[in-house]
Coordinates of C-alpha atoms in Angstrom, one line a residue:
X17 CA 0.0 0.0 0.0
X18 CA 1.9 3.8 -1.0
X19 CA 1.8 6.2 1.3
X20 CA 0.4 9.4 0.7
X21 CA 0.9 13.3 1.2
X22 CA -1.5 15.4 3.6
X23 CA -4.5 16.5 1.7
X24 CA -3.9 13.9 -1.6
X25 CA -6.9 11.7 -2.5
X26 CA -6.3 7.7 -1.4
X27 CA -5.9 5.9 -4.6
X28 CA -6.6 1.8 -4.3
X29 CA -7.3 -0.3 -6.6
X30 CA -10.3 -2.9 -6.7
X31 CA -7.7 -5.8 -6.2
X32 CA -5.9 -4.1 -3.3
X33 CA -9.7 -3.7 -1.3
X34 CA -10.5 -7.3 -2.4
X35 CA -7.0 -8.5 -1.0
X36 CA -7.0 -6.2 2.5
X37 CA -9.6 -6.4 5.3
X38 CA -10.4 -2.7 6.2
X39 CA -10.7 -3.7 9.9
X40 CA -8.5 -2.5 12.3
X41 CA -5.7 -5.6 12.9
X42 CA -3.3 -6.8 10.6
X43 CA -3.8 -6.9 7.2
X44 CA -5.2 -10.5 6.1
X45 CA -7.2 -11.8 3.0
X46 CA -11.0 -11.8 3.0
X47 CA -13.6 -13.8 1.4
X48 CA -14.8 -12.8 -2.2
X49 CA -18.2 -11.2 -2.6
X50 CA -19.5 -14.2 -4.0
X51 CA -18.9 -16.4 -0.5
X52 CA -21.5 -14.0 1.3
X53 CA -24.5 -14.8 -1.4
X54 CA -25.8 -17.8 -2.7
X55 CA -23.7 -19.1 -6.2
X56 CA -26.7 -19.9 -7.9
X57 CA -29.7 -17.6 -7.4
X58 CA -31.3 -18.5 -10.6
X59 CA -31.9 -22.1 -10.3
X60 CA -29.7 -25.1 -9.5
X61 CA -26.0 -26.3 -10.3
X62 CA -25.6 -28.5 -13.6
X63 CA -23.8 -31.1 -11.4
X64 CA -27.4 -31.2 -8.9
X65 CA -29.5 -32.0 -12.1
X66 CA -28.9 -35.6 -12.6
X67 CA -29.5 -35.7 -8.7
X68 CA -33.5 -35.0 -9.8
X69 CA -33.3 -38.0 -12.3
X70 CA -31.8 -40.5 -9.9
X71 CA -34.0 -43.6 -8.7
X72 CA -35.7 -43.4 -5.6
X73 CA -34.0 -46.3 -4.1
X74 CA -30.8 -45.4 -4.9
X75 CA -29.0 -43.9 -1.6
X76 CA -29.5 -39.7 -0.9
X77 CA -26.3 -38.2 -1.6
X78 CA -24.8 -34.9 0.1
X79 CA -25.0 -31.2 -2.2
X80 CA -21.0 -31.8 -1.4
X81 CA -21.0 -35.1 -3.1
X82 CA -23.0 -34.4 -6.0
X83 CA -20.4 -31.6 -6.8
X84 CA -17.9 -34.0 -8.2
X85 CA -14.4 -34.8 -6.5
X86 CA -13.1 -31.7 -4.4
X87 CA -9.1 -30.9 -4.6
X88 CA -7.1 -30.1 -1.5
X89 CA -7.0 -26.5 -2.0
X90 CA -11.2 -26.8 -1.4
X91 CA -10.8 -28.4 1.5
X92 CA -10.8 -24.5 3.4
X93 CA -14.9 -24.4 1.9
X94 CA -16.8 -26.2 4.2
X95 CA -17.8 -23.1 5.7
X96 CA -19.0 -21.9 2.5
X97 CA -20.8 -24.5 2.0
X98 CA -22.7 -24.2 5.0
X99 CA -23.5 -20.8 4.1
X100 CA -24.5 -21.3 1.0
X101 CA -26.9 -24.1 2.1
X102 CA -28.1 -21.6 4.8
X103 CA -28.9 -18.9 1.8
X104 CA -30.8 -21.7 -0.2
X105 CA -29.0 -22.5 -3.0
X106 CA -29.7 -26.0 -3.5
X107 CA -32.6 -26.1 -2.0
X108 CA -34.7 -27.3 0.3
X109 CA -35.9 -31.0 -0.5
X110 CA -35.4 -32.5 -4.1
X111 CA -37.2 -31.7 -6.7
X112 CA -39.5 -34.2 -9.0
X113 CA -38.3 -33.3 -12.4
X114 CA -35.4 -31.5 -13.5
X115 CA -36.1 -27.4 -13.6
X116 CA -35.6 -24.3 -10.8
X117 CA -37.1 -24.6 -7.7
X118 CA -39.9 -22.3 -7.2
X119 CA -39.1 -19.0 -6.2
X120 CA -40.1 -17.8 -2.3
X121 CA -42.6 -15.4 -1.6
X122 CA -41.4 -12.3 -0.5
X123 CA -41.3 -11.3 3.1
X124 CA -43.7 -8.7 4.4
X125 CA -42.3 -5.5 4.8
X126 CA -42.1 -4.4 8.7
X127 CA -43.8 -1.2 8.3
X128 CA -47.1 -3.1 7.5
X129 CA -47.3 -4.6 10.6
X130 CA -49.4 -2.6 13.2
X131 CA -47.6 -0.9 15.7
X132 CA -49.3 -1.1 19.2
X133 CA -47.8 1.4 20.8
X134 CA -48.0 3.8 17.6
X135 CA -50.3 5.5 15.5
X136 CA -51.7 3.6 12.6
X137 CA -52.1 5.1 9.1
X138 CA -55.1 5.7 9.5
X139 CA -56.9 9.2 10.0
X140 CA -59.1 7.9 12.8
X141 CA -57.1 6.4 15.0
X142 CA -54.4 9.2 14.4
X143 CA -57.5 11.0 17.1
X144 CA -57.2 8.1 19.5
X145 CA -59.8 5.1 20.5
X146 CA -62.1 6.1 23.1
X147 CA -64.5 3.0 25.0
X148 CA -67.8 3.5 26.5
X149 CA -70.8 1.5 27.5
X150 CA -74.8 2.9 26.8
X151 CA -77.7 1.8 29.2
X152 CA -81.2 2.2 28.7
X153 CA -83.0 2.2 31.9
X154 CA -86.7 2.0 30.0
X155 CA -88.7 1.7 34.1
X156 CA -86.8 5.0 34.7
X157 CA -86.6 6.8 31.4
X158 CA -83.1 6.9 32.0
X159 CA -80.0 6.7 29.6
X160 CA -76.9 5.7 31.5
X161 CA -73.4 6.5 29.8
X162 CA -70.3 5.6 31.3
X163 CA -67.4 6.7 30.2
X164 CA -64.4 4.5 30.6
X165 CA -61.0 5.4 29.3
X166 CA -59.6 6.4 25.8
X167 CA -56.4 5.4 24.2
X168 CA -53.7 7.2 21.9
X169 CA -55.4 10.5 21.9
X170 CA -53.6 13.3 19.7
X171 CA -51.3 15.5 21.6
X172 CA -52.7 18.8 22.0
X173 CA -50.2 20.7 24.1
X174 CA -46.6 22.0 23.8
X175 CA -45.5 19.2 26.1
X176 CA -46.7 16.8 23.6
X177 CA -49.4 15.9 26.1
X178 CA -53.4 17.0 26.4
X179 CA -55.8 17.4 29.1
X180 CA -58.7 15.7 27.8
X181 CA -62.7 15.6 29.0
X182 CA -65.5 13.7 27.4
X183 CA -68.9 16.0 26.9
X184 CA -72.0 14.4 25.7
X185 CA -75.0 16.4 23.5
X186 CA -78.5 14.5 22.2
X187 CA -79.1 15.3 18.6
X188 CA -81.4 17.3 17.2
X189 CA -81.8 19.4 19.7
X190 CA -78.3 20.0 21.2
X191 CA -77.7 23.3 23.0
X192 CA -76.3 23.6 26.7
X193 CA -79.7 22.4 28.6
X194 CA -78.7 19.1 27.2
X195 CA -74.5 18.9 27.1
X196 CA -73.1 16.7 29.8
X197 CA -69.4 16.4 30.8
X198 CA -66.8 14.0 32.6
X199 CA -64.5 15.3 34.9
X200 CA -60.6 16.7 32.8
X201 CA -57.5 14.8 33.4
X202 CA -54.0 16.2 33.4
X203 CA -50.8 15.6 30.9
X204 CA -52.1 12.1 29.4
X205 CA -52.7 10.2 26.2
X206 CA -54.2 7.4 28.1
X207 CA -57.2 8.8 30.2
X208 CA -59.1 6.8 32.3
X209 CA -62.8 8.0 33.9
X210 CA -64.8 5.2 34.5
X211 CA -67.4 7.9 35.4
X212 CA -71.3 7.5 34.3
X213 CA -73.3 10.4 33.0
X214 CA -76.8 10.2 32.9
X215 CA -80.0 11.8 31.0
X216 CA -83.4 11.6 32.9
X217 CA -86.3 12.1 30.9
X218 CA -85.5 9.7 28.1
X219 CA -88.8 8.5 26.5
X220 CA -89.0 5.9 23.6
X221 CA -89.9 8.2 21.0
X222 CA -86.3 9.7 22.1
X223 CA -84.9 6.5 21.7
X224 CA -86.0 6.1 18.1
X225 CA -85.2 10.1 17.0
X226 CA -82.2 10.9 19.0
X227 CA -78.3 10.4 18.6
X228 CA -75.5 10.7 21.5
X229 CA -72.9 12.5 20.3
X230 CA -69.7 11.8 22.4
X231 CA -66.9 14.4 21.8
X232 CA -63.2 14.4 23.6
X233 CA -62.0 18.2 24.1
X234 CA -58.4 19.3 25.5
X235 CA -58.8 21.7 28.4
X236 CA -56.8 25.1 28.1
X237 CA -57.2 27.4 31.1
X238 CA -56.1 30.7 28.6
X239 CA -57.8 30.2 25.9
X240 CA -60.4 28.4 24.0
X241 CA -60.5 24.1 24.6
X242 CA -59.7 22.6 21.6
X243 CA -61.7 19.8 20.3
X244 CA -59.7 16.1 19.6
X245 CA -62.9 14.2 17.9
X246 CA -65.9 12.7 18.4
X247 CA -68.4 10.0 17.7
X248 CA -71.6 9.6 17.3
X249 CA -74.1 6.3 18.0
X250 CA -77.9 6.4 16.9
X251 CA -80.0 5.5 20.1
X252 CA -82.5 3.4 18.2
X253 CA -79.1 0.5 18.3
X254 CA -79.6 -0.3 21.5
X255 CA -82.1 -2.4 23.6
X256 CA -83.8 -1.2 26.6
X257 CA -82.2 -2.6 30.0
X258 CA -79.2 -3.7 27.7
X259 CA -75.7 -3.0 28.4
X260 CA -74.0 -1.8 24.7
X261 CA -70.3 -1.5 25.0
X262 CA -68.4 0.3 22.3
X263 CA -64.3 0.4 21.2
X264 CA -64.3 3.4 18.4
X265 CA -62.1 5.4 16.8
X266 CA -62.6 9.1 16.8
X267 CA -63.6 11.1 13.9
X268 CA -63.1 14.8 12.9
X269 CA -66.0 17.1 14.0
X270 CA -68.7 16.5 11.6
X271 CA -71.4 18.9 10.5
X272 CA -74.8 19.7 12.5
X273 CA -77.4 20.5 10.2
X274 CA -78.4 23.9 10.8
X275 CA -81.6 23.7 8.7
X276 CA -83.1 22.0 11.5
X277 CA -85.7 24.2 13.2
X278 CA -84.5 26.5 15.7
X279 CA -88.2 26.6 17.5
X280 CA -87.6 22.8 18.8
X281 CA -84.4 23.9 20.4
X282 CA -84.5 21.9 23.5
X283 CA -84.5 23.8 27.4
X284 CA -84.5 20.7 29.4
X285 CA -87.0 18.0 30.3
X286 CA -90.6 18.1 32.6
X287 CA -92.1 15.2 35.0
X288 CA -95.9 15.7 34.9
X289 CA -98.8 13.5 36.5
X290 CA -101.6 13.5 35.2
X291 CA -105.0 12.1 36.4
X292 CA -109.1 12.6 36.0
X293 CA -110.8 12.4 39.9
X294 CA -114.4 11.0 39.3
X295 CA -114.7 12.3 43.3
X296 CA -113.3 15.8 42.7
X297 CA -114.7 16.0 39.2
X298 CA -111.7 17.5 37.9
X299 CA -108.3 17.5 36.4
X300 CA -105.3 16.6 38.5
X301 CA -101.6 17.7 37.3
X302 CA -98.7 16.9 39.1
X303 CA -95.6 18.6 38.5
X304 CA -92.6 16.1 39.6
X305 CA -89.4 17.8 38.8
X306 CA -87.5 19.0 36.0
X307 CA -84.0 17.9 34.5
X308 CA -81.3 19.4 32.7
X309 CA -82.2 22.6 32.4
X310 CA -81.7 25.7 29.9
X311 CA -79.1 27.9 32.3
X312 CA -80.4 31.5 32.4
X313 CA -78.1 33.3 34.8
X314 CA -74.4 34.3 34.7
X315 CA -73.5 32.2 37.4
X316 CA -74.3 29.2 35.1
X317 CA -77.7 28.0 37.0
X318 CA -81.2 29.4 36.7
X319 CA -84.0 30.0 39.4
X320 CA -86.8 28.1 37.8
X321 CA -90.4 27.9 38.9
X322 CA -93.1 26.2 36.9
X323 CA -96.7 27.6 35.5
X324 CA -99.7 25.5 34.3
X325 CA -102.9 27.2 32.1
X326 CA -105.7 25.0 31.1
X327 CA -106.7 26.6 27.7
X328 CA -109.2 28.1 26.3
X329 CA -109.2 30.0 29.9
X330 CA -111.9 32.6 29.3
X331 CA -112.1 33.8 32.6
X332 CA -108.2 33.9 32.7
X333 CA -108.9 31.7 36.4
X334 CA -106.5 28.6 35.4
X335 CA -103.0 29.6 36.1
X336 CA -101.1 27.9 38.8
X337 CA -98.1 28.2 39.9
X338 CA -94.9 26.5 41.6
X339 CA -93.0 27.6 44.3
X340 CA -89.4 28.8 43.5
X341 CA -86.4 26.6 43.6
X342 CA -82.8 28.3 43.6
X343 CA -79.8 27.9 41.9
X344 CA -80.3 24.7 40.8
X345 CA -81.2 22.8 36.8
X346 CA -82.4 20.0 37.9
X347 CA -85.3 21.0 40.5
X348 CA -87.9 18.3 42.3
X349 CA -91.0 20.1 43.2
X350 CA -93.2 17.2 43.9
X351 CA -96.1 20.2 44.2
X352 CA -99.1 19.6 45.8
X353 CA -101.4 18.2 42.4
X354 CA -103.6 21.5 41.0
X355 CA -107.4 20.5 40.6
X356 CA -109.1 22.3 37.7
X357 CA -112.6 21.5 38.0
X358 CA -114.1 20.5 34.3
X359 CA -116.6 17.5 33.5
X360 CA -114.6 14.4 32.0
X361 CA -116.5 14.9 28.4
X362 CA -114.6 18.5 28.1
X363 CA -111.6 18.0 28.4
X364 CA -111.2 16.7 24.8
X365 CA -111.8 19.9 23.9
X366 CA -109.1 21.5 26.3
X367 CA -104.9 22.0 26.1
X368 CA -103.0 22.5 29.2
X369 CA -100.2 24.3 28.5
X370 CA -96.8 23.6 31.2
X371 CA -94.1 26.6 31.2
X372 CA -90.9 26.8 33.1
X373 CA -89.3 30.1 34.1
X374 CA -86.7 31.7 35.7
X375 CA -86.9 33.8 38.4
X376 CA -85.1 37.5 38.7
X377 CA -85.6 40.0 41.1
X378 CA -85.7 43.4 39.6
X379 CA -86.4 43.0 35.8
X380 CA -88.9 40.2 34.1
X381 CA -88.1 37.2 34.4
X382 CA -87.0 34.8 31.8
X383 CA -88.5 32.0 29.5
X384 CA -87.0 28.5 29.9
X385 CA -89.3 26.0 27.9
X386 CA -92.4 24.8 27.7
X387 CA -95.2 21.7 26.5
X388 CA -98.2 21.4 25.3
X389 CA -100.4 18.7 25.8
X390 CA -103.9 18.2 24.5
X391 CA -105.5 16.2 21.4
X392 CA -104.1 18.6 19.2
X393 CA -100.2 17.4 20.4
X394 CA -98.3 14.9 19.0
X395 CA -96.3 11.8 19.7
X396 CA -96.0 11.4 23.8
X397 CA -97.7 14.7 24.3
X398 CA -101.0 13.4 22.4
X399 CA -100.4 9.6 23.8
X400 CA -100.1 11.4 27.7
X401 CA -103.2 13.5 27.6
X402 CA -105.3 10.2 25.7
X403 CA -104.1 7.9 28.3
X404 CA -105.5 10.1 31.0
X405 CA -109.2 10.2 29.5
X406 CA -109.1 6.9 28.7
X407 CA -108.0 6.1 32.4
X408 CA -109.9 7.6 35.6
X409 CA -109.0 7.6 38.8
X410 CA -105.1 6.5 37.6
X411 CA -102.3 8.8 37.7
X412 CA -100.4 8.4 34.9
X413 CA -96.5 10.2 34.9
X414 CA -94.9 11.1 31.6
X415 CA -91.4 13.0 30.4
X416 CA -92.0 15.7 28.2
X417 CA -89.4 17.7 26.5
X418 CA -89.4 21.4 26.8
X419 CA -89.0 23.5 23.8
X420 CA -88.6 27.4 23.4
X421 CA -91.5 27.8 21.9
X422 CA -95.2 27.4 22.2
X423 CA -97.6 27.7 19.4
X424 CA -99.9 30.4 19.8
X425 CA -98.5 31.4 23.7
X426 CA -97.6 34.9 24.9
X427 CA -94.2 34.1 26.6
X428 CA -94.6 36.8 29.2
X429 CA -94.8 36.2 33.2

């Protein structure tokens, strides 16, 4: 090997690098190229062909044997043998008839495997996996949703991490009266709540109209919370007094369709009794308690009291009224029943009307929701009011969904 000057170019020949080992150590010869892949990648050695055409009692003979009679200087080769055997070359069984041996399928890459701890290609899972489980309590009118834990969620903050909360809205309808919302966890990917959320006031008509929509948010204390994605699950999938439990991806925020008519916004849900006293000779309504309510104040709570008209009212002599419950959106009143005195045959021609209000001291006070029951109504509203004719002497409960607006009402306290 020449020496050479600072700063010249090394000059070596391809025999030279062939010759030398470039590891550090004295200099000694190393294999060719060809010793480190198999000799024949094509197909077999002309000496291994008459091997295929050999009887099938005659003894098996070794790949070294076949190859003819070795001379001393091959006697260094049995490594290379081995290696070659180990690459394939010959081989693995004999073949019937003379020809290549069929070619190997090719090994899957690693990327396609999935990565557990990683993100998958996909755009969904990118969001993270969130479980759940849905309940229908159908006695109750209850909808149970537990949230349990999500998994690989997208990281939201500087520190790669997120703060994450579940919240909860019923479609059509959704608006704050109706949002619920699991408590936030700190710095993780991996949350776990195992914390149930539920809706009172679910009827079956709900159940075959209504969708949960299930969002995960990222909590920021300065600024706006961020949303991560969200899923959505038709209630009419699941059976009443059936545990569902759900593994889904997340999705990106999808669309609310804001043709949807902004008079059935929902303000919460309404208990009501109703019965017809054959001994009083009159009308009996019960006002239970209320849930999830619209909040009317600053504070985030309302003051909500609830009013009752039976209509037409000539003589204006039907209101009744609750007393006043404070700071609270999910008031029981369990009220004393009102009695409005009207023969059994008349009230088919009657509509009791059921508003809920806040109370404010000082200015006038504010519209939460309302229902309207009578044979005029629809869906549980009309099946509530015919239940009660067809039915004396039973009191009959019902959940009614209040809207922010009554057809033909004056909204004014």
């Amino acid at each position: 090997m020449t020496l050479r000057r600072r700063g010249e170019k090394a000059t070596i020949s391809i025999q030279e690098h062939m010759a030398i080992d470039v590891c550090p150590g004295p200099i000694r010869p190393i294999k060719q190229i060809s010793d480190y892949f198999p000799r024949f990648p094509r197909g077999l050695p002309p000496t291994a062909a008459p091997r295929a055409t050999a009887s099938p009692d005659a003894p098996a003979r070794s790949p070294a044997a076949s190859a003819g009679p070795r001379s001393p200087s091959d006697g260094g080769r049995d490594d290379e043998e081995d290696v070659d055997q180990l690459f394939g070359a010959y081989g693995a069984s004999p073949s019937p008839g003379p020809g290549p041996s069929p070619a190997r399928p090719p090994a899957k890459p690693p990327e396609d495997e999935p990565d557990a701890d990683g993100y998958e290609s996909d755009d969904c899972t990118a969001l993270g996996t969130l479980d759940f489980s849905l309940l229908y309590d159908q006695e109750n009118n209850a909808l149970h949703c537990t949230i349990s834990k999500a998994k690989g969620l997208k990281p939201m903050d500087h520190n790669g991490l997120a703060d994450p909360y579940v919240k909860l809205h019923l479609l059509p309808g959704a608006s704050k009266a109706n949002k619920l919302r699991t408590k936030t966890l700190r710095n993780t990917l991996n949350p776990t709540w195992n914390e149930t959320l539920t809706y009172y006031g679910i009827t079956d008509e709900d159940m075959i109209r209504k969708t949960l929509r299930i969002s995960v948010c990222d909590e920021d204390k300065f600024r706006h919370n961020e949303f991560i994605g969200e899923t959505r699950v038709p209630l009419k999938k699941l059976k009443p007094n059936h545990t569902k439990t759900f593994s889904i991806c997340l999705e990106k925020q999808l669309p609310v369709d804001k043709a949807e008519d902004k008079s059935l916004e929902e303000r919460g849900r309404i208990l009501i009794s109703l019965k017809y006293s054959s001994q009083k000779q009159g009308l009996l309504v019960g006002i239970v308690r209320c849930a999830h309510l619209a909040a009317m104040d600053a504070n985030g709570y309302s003051d909500p009291y609830v009013k009752t008209y039976l209509k037409p009212d000539v003589d204006k002599k039907s209101k009744h009224k609750t007393a006043v419950k404070k700071k609270t959106l999910n008031p029981e009143f369990n009220e004393q029943e009102f009695c409005y005195e009207i023969k059994h045959g008349d009230l088919a021609k009657k509509t009791l009307e059921v508003t809920v209000w806040d109370y404010d001291i000082g200015k006038s006070n504010d519209f939460i929701g309302g229902v309207v029951l009578g044979i005029n109504a629809k869906g549980e509203r009309l099946k509530h009011w015919f239940d009660c004719l067809k039915n004396k002497d039973k009191r009959i409960e019902r959940w009614h969904t209040l809207t922010n607006e009554l057809p033909g009402a004056v909204l004014s306290d």
